[in-house]
Short mmCIF file of C-alpha atoms in Angstrom, two decimals:
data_model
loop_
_atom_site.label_atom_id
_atom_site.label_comp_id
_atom_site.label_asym_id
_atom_site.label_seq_id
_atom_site.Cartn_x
_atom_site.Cartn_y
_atom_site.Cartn_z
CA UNK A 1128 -77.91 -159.19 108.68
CA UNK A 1129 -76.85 -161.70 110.92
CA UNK A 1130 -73.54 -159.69 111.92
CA UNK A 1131 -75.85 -156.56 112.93
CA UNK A 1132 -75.58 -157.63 116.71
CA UNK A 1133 -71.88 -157.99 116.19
CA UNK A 1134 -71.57 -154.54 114.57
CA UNK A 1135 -74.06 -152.49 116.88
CA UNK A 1136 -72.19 -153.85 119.67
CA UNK A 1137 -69.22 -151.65 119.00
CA UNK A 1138 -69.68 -148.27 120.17
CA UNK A 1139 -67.52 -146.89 117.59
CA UNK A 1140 -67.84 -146.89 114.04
CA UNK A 1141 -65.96 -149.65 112.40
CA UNK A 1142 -63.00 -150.01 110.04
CA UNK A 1143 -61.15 -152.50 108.82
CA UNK A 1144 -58.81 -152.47 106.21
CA UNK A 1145 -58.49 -156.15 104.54
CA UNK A 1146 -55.32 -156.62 103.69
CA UNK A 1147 -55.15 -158.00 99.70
CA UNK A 1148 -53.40 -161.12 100.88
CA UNK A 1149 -56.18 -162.14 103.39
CA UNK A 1150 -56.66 -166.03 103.36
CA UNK A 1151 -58.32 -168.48 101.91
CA UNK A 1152 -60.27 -169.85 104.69
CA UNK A 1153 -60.37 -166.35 105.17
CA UNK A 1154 -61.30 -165.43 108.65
CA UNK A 1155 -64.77 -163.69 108.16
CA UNK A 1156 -64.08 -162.29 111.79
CA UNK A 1157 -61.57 -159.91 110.13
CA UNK A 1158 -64.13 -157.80 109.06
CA UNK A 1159 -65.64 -157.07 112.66
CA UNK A 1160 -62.94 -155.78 114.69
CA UNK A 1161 -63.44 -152.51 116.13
CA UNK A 1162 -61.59 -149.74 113.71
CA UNK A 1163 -59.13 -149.45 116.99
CA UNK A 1164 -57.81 -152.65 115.84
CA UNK A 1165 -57.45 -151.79 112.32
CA UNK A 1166 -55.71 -154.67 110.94
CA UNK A 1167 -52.04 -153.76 109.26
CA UNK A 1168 -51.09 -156.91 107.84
CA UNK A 1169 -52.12 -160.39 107.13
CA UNK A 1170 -49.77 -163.66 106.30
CA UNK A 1171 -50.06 -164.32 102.12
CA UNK A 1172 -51.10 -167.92 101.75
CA UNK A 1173 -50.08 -170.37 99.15
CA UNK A 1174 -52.57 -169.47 96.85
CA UNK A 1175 -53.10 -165.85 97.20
CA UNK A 1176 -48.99 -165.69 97.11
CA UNK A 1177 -49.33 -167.29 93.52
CA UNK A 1178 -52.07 -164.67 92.71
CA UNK A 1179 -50.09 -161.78 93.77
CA UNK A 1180 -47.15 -162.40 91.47
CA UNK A 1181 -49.34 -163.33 88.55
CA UNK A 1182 -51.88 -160.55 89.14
CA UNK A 1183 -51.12 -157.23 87.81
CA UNK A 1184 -53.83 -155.91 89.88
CA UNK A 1185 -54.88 -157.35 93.38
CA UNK A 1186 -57.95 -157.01 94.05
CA UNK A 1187 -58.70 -153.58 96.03
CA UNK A 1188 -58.71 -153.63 99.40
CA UNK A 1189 -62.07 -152.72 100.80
CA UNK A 1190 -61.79 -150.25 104.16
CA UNK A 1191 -65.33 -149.79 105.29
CA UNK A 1192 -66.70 -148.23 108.25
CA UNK A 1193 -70.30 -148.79 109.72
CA UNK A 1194 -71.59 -146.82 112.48
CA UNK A 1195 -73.68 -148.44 114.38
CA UNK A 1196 -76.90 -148.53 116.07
CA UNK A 1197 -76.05 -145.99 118.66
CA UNK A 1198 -76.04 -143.42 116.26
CA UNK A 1199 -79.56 -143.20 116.29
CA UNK A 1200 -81.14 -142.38 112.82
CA UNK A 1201 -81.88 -144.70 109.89
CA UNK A 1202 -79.05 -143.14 108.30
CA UNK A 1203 -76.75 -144.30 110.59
CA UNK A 1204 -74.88 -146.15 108.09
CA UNK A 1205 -72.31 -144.91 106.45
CA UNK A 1206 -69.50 -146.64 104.61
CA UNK A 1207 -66.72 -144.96 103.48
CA UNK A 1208 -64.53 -147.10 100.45
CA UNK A 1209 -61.27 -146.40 99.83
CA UNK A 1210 -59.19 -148.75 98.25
CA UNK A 1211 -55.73 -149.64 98.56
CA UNK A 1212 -53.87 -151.16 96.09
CA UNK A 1213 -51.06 -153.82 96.66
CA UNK A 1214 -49.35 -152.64 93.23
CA UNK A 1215 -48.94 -148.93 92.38
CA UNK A 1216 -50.31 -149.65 89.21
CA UNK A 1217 -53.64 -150.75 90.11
CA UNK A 1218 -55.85 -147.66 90.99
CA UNK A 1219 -59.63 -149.13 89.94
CA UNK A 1220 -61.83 -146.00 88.58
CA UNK A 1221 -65.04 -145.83 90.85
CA UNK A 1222 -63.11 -145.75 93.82
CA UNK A 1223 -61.12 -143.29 96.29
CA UNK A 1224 -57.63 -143.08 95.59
CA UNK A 1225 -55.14 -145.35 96.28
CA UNK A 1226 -52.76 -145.96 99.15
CA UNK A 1227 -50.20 -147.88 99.94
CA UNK A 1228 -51.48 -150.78 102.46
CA UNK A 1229 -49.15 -149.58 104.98
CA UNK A 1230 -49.74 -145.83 104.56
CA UNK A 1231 -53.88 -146.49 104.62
CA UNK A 1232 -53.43 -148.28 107.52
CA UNK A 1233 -50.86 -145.85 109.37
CA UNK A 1234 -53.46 -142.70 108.87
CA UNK A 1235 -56.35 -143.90 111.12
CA UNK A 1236 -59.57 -143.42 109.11
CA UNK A 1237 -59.67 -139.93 109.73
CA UNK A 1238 -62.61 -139.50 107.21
CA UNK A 1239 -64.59 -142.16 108.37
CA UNK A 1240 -66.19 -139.93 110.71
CA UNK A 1241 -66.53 -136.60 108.69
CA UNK A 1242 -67.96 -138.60 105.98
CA UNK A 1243 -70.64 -140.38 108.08
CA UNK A 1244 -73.51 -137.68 107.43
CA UNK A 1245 -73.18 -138.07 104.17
CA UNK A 1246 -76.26 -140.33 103.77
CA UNK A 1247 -76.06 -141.20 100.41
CA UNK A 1248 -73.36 -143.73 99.23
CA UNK A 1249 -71.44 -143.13 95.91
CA UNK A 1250 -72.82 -146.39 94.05
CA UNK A 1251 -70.29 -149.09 94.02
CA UNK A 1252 -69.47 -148.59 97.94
CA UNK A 1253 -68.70 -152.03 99.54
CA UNK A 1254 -69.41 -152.51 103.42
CA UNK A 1255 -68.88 -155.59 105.26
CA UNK A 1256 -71.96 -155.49 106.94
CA UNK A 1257 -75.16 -153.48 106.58
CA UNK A 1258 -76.34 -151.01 108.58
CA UNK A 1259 -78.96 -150.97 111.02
CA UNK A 1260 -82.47 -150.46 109.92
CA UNK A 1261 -83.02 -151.59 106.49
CA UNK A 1262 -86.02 -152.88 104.53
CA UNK A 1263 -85.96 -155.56 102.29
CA UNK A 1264 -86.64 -154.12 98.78
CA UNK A 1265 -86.90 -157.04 95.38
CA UNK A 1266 -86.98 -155.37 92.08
CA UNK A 1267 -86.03 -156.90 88.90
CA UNK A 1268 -86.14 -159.71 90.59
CA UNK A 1269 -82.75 -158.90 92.59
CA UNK A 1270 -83.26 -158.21 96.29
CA UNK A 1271 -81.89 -155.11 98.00
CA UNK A 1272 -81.60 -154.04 101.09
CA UNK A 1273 -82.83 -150.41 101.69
CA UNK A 1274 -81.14 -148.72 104.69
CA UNK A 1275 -81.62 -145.03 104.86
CA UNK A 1276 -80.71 -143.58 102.23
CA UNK A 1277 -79.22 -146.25 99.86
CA UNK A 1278 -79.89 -149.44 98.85
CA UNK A 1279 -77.56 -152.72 99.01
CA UNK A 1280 -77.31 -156.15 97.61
CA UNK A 1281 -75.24 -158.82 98.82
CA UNK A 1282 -72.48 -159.89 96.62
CA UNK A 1283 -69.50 -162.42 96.99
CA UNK A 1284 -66.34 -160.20 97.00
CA UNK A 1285 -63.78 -162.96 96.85
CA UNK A 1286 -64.70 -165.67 100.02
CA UNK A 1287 -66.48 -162.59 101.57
CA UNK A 1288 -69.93 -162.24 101.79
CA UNK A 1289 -70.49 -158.03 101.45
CA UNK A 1290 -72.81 -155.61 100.89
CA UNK A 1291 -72.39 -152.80 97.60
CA UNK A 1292 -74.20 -149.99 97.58
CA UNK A 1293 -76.21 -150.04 94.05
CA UNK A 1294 -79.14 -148.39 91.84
CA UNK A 1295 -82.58 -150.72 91.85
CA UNK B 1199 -47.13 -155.92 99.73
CA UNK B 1200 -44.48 -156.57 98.04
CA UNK B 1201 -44.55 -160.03 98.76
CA UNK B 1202 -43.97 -161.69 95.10
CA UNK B 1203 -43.70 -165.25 95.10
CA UNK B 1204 -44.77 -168.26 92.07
CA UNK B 1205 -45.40 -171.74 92.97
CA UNK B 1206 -45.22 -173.09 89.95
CA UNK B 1207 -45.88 -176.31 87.24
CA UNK B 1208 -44.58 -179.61 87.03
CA UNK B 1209 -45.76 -183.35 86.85
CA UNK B 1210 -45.79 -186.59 86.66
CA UNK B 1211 -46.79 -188.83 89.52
CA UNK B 1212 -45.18 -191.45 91.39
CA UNK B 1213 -46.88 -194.06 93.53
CA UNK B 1214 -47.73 -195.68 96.41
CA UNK B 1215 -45.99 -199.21 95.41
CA UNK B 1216 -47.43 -198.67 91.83
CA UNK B 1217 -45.17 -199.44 88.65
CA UNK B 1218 -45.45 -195.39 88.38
CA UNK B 1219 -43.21 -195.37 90.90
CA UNK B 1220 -40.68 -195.54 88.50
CA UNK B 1221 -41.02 -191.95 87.38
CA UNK B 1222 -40.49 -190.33 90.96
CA UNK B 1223 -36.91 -190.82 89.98
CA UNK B 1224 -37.59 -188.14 86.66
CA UNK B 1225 -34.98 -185.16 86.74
CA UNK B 1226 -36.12 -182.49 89.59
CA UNK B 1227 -36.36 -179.50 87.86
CA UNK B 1228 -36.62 -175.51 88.92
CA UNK B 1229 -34.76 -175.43 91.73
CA UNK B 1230 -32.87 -172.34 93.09
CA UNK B 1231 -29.34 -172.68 93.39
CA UNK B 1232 -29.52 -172.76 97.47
CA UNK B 1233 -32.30 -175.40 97.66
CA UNK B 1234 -30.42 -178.24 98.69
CA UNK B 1235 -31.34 -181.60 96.11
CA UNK B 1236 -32.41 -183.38 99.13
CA UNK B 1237 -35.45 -181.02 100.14
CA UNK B 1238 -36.09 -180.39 96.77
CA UNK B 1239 -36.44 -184.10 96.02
CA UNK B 1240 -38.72 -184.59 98.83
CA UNK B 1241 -40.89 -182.22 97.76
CA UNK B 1242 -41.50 -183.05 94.08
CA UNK B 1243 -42.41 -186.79 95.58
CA UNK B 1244 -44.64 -184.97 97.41
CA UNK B 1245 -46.41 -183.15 94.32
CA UNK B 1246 -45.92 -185.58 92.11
CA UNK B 1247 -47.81 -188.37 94.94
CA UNK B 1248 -50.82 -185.80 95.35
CA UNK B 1249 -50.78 -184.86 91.80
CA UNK B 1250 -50.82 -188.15 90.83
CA UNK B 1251 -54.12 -189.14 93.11
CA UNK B 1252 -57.32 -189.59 91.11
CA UNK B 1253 -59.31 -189.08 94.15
CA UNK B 1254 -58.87 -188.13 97.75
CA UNK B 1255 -60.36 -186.51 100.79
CA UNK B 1256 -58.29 -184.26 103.63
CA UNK B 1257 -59.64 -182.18 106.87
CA UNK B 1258 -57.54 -179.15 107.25
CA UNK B 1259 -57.38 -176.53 109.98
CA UNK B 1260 -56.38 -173.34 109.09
CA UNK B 1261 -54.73 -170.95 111.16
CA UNK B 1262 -54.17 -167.34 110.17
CA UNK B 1263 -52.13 -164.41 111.90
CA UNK B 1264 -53.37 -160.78 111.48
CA UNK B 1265 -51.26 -157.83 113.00
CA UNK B 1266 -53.01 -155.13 114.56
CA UNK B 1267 -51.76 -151.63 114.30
CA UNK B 1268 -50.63 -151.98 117.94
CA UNK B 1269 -48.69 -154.62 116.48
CA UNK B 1270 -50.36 -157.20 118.62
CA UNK B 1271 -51.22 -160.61 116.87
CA UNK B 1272 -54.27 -162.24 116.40
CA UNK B 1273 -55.42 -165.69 115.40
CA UNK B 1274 -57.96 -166.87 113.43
CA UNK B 1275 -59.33 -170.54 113.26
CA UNK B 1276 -61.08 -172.82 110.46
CA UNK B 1277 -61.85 -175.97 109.33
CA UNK B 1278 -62.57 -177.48 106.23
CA UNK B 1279 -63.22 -181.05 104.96
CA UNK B 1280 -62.03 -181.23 100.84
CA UNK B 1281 -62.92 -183.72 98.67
CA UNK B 1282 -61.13 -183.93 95.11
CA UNK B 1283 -62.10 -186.13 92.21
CA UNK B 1284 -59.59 -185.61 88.95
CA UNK B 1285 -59.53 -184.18 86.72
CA UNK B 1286 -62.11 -181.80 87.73
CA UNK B 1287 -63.99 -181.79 90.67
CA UNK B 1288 -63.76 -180.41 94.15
CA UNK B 1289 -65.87 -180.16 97.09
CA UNK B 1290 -65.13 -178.55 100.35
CA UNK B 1291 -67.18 -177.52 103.40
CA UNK B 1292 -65.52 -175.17 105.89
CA UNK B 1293 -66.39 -174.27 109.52
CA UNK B 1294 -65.02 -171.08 110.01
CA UNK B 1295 -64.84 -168.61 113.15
CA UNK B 1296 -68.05 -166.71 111.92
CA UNK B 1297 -69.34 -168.10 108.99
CA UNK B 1298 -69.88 -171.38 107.36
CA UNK B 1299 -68.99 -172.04 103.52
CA UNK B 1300 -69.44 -174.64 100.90
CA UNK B 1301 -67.12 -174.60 97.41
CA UNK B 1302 -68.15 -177.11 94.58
CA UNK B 1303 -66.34 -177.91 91.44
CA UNK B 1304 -68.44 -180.11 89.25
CA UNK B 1305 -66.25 -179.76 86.30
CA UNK B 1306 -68.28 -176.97 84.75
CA UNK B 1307 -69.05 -174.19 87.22
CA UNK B 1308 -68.25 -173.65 90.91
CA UNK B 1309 -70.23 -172.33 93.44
CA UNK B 1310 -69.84 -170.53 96.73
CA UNK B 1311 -72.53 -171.18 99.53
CA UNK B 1312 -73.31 -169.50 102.35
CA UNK B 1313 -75.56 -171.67 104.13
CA UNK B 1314 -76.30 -169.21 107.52
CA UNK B 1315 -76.80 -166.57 105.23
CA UNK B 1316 -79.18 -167.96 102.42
CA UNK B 1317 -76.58 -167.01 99.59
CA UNK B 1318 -75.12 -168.76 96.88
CA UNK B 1319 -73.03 -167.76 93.70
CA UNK B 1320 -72.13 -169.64 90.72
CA UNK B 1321 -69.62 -168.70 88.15
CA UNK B 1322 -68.83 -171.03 84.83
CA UNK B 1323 -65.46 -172.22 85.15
CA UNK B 1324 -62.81 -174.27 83.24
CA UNK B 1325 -62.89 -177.45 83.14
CA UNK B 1326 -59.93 -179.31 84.74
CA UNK B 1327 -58.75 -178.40 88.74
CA UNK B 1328 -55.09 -176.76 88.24
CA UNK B 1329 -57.00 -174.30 85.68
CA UNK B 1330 -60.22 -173.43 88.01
CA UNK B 1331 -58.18 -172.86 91.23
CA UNK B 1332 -56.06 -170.10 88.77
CA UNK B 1333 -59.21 -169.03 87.38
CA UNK B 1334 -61.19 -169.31 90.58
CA UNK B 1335 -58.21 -167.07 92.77
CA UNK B 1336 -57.98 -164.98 89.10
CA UNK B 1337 -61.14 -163.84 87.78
CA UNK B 1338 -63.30 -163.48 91.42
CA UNK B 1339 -60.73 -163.76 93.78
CA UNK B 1340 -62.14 -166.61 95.49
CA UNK B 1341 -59.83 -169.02 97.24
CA UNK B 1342 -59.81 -172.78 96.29
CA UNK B 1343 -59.37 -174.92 99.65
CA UNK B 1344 -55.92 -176.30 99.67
CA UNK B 1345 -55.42 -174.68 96.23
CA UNK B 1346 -51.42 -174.65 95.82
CA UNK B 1347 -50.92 -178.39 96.73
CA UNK B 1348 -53.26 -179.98 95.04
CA UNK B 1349 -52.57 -179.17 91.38
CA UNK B 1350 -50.89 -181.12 89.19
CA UNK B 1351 -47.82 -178.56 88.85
CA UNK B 1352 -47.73 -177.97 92.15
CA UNK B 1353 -43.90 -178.29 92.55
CA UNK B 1354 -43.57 -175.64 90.23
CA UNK B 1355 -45.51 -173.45 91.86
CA UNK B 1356 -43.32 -173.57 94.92
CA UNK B 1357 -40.45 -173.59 93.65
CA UNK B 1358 -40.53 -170.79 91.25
CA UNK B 1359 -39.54 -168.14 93.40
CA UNK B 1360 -37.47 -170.06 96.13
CA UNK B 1361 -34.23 -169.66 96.50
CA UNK B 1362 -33.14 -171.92 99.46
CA UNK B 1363 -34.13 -174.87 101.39
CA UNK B 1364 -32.72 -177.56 103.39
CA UNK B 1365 -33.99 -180.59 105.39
CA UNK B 1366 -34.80 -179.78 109.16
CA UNK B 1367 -34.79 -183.43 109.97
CA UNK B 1368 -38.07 -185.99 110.91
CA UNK B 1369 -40.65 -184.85 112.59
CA UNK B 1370 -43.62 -186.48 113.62
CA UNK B 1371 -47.08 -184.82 112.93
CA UNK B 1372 -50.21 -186.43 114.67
CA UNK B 1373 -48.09 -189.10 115.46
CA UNK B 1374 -46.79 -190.20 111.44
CA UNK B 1375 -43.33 -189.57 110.97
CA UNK B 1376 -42.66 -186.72 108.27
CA UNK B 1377 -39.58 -184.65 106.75
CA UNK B 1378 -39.32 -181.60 107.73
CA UNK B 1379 -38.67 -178.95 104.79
CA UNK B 1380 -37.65 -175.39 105.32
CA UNK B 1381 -37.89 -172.87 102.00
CA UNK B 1382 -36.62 -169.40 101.60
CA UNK B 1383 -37.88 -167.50 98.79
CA UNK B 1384 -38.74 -164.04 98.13
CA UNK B 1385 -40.12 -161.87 101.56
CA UNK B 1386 -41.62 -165.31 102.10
CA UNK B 1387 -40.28 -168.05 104.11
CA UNK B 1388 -42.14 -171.63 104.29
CA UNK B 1389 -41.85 -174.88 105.72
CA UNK B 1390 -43.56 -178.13 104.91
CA UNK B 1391 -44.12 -181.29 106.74
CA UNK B 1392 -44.18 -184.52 104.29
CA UNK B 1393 -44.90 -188.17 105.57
CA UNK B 1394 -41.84 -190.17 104.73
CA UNK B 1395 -43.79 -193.32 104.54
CA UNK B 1396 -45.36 -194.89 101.28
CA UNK B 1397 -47.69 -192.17 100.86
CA UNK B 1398 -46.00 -189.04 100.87
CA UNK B 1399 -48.69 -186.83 101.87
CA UNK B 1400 -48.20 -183.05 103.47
CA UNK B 1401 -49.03 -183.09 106.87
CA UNK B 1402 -48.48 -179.38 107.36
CA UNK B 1403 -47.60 -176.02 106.11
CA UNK B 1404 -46.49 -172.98 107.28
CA UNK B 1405 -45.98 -169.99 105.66
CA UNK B 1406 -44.02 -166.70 107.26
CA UNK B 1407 -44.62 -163.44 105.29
CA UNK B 1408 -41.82 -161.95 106.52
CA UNK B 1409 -42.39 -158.25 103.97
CA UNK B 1410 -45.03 -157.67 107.16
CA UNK B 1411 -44.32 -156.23 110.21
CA UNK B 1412 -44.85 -158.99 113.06
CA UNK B 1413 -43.98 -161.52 109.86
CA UNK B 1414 -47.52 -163.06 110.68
CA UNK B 1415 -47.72 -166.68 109.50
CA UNK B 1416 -50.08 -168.49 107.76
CA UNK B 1417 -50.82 -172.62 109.19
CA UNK B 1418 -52.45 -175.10 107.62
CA UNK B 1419 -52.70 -178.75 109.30
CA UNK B 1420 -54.18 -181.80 107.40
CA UNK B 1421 -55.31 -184.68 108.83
CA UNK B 1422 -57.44 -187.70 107.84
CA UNK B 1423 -56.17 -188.50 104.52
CA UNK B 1424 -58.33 -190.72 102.44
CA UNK B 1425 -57.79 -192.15 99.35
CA UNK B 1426 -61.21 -193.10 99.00
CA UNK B 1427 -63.68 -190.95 99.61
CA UNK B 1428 -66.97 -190.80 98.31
CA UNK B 1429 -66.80 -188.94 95.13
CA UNK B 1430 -70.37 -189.42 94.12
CA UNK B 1431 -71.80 -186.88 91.81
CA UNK B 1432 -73.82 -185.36 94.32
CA UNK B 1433 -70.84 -184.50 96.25
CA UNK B 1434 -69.71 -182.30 93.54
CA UNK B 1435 -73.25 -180.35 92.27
CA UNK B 1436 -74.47 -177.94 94.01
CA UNK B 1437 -78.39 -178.01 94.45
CA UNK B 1438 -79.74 -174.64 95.63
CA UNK B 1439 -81.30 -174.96 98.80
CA UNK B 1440 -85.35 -174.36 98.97
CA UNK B 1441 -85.17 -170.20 99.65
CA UNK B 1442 -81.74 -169.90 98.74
CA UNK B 1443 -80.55 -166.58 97.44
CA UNK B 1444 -78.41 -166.69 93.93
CA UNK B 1445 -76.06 -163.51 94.40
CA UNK B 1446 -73.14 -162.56 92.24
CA UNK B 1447 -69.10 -162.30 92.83
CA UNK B 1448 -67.70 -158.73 92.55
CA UNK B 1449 -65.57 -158.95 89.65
CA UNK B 1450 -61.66 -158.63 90.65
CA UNK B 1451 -60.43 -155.25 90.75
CA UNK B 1452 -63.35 -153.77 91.12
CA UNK B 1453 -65.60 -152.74 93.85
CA UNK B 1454 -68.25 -151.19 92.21
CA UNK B 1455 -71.47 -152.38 91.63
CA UNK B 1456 -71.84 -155.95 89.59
CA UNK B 1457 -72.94 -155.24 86.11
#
C-alpha cells in the first residue's frame, strides 16, 4: 500500500503497459507513470534476451489501470488486464486477448475508462498497485486485501511486487 | 518484440597467474563469421576468468531506458551489491528507484524479499547457479542479478546469436584500463568493457535493442570487484524477518490467480 500516495496523486487513472523485456533490476517506477506516458518499449537485457529466444511464451504483459482516490467511492478501483503477448503464439486463457506490444500500446487504453464501473474484477486480474480503501481480510491463513468489491493478495509477478484479484 | 537473441554455453576457466591459465588458449568456439577472432578471444577470457571464480562479490548500477509513446526517453536507476559462491549460491541486495529487493540462492531454493513491503517468496530451485538463473528467469520470470555473465557458459550465451564484432580499442572505466568490444547480433547490438589486466573482469555493458523505436539501451556498470568476499552461510539463507509476509510468484504465462 505504500505506492497509494504515488497512485492517488495522479488525477487520471493509470496505465502502464510493461513491456515483456522489462529489466532485471527492473525499475519498479515503471509501473507508476501516469497512463499519458504509457510506456512503448523497454531495452531487453542480457538475461531476459536469453529468455525471449528460449521461451515459447513470454510472460504476459500486464496493462493495468487504477483510478485513484479522486474518484470518490470504495469502488474506485478498477483494473482492467489485458495481456499482450511478445509471440503470436502465446495467448494465456484467463485473460483479454492478445495484442501485439506495439499495437496495445498505439490504441490508448480506450477501455480503461468504460470498464472502470465495473466493480467486480474477473478473478485473476493483476494491478500494480491497489486501490484506495481496502481492508485487510486473512482467511486460510492467506491475507487479502478487500477493496470494494474484490479482494487481492500480493504476489511476486516476476521482480514485481503486484496485486491479483482472487476468491478467499 | 521480435528481439531473438541466445547467449549461450561454454567453459573452462583460465586464471589470474594460475597454472589454469594454460587453458585460456583452448579453441574459441561459436563465433559468427563477422566476429573478428580478436574480440571474440577477449571475450571468452572474459567468461572463462568469471566462470572460473569460486567466489566473488561486484556492485553494479543499472541503468534502463524506457520509451514513452511520445517517444521521449526515460531513465531508470539501481543498485545492487552480488555476492556469488560456486557452485551454487548467490546473494544480492538491490537499491532500486522505488523499491528495495533481496535475492538469495542457498543452493536449494531462492527467495525474493521485499523488505519495505513485508513480503517474501521462496521457490525450490536447482541446485547449481547457470541452472537456477535459467530456471529462476524460466519458471517465475524473476531476474537473477548479473545473470548472463556470471554462468559458467556464459560465452555461449553471447555469442549464439551474434553475428559481428570487432575491437573498439582501450578504454579506461573508473580509471582501469579495459578493451572495448562492440557485438552485432540479431535486432540487438552490445558492447562490453573487459579489464585487460590479470583479471579480466567486465567493467561494463551495454546493450541497444535496436527492434524498438528510440533503440532504448540497457547499462550496467560494475565496480568493486572482490575476490573475496564473505561467503558465509548466512549470506546465502534467507531468514524471514519477525512479521514478514510469505507470498507466492505468479507462475509464467499466466496472470491469473496462484493456485
Amino acid at each position: 500500500m505504500m505506492t497509494m500516495s504515488k497512485v492517488a496523486a495522479y488525477a487520471a487513472s493509470i496505465a502502464v503497459l510493461l513491456s515483456v523485456g522489462v529489466a532485471p533490476e527492473s525499475p519498479l517506477r515503471l509501473q507508476l507513470l501516469p497512463e499519458a506516458h504509457a510506456i512503448v518499449g523497454a531495452p531487453l537485457t542480457p538475461v531476459s534476451v536469453a529468455g525471449v529466444a528460449r521461451r515459447t511464451t513470454r510472460r504476459t504483459v500486464a496493462v493495468a489501470s487504477t483510478t485513484t482516490a479522486t474518484q470518490s467511492s470504495a469502488q474506485a478501483a478498477t483494473a482492467q488486464q489485458q495481456s499482450a503477448t511478445a509471440q503470436q503464439q502465446s495467448a494465456t486463457a484467463q485473460q483479454q486477448s492478445a495484442t501485439a506490444q506495439q499495437q496495445a500500446a498505439a490504441t490508448p487504453q480506450p477501455a480503461a475508462a468504460s470498464t472502470a464501473a465495473a466493480g467486480a474484477l474477473p478473478l485473476g486480474t493483476v494491478v500494480p498497485a491497489l486501490p484506495a480503501g481496502c481492508t485487510q481480510v486473512a482467511q486460510g491463513g492467506v491475507q487479502y486485501s478487500k477493496c470494494g468489491a474484490n479482494y487481492y493478495r500480493a504476489v511476486f509477478q516476476g521482480n514485481n511486487l503486484v496485486y491479483v484479484t482472487a476468491q478467499p | 518484440m521480435r528481439v531473438r537473441t541466445k547467449w549461450k554455453a561454454s567453459r573452462r576457466l583460465a586464471g589470474l597467474g594460475l597454472a589454469l591459465a594454460s587453458l585460456a588458449a583452448a579453441p574459441v568456439q561459436a563465433q559468427g563469421p563477422g566476429v573478428d577472432p580478436e574480440a571474440a578471444r577477449i571475450l571468452k577470457r572474459m567468461t572463462d576468468y568469471v566462470g572460473g571464480l569460486q567466489q566473488f562479490g561486484v556492485d553494479t548500477s543499472n541503468t534502463v531506458e524506457v520509451v514513452l509513446h511520445s517517444g521521449q526517453k526515460i531513465q531508470f536507476t539501481s543498485a545492487a551489491k552480488s555476492t556469488v559462491q560456486r557452485p551454487n549460491k548467490l546473494y544480492a541486495a538491490r537499491v532500486g528507484d522505488v523499491v528495495s529487493q533481496s535475492f538469495y540462492y542457498d543452493g536449494r531454493t531462492l527467495t525474493l524479499v521485499n523488505p519495505e513491503d513485508g513480503v517474501y517468496a521462496t521457490v525450490a530451485a536447482p541446485d547449481t547457479l547457470d541452472a537456477m538463473i535459467d530456471f529462476a528467469r524460466d519458471a517465475v520470470d524473476v531476474i537473477a542479478p548479473a545473470g548472463d555473465l556470471i554462468t559458467t557458459d556464459a560465452y555461449t550465451r553471447l555469442m549464439a546469436d551474434t553475428s559481428s564484432g570487432f575491437v573498439v580499442g582501450k578504454s579506461f572505466i573508473d580509471g582501469v584500463r579495459c578493451d572495448h568490444l562492440a557485438f552485432r547480433g540479431d535486432g540487438i547490438d552490445w558492447q562490453i568493457w573487459i579489464e585487460d589486466g590479470a583479471r579480466a573482469l567486465p567493467r561494463k555493458y551495454v546493450i541497444t535493442t535496436l527492434a524498438l523505436g528510440g533503440a532504448p539501451q540497457f547499462e550496467i556498470s560494475m565496480r568493486n570487484w572482490t575476490l573475496t568476499p564473505d561467503v558465509s552461510a548466512r549470506q546465502f539463507e534467507f531468514t524471514p524477518p519477525p512479521g514478514a509476509r510469505q507470498i507466492e510468484f505468479l507462475p509464467v504465462g499466466n496472470a491469473g490467480a496462484p493456485r
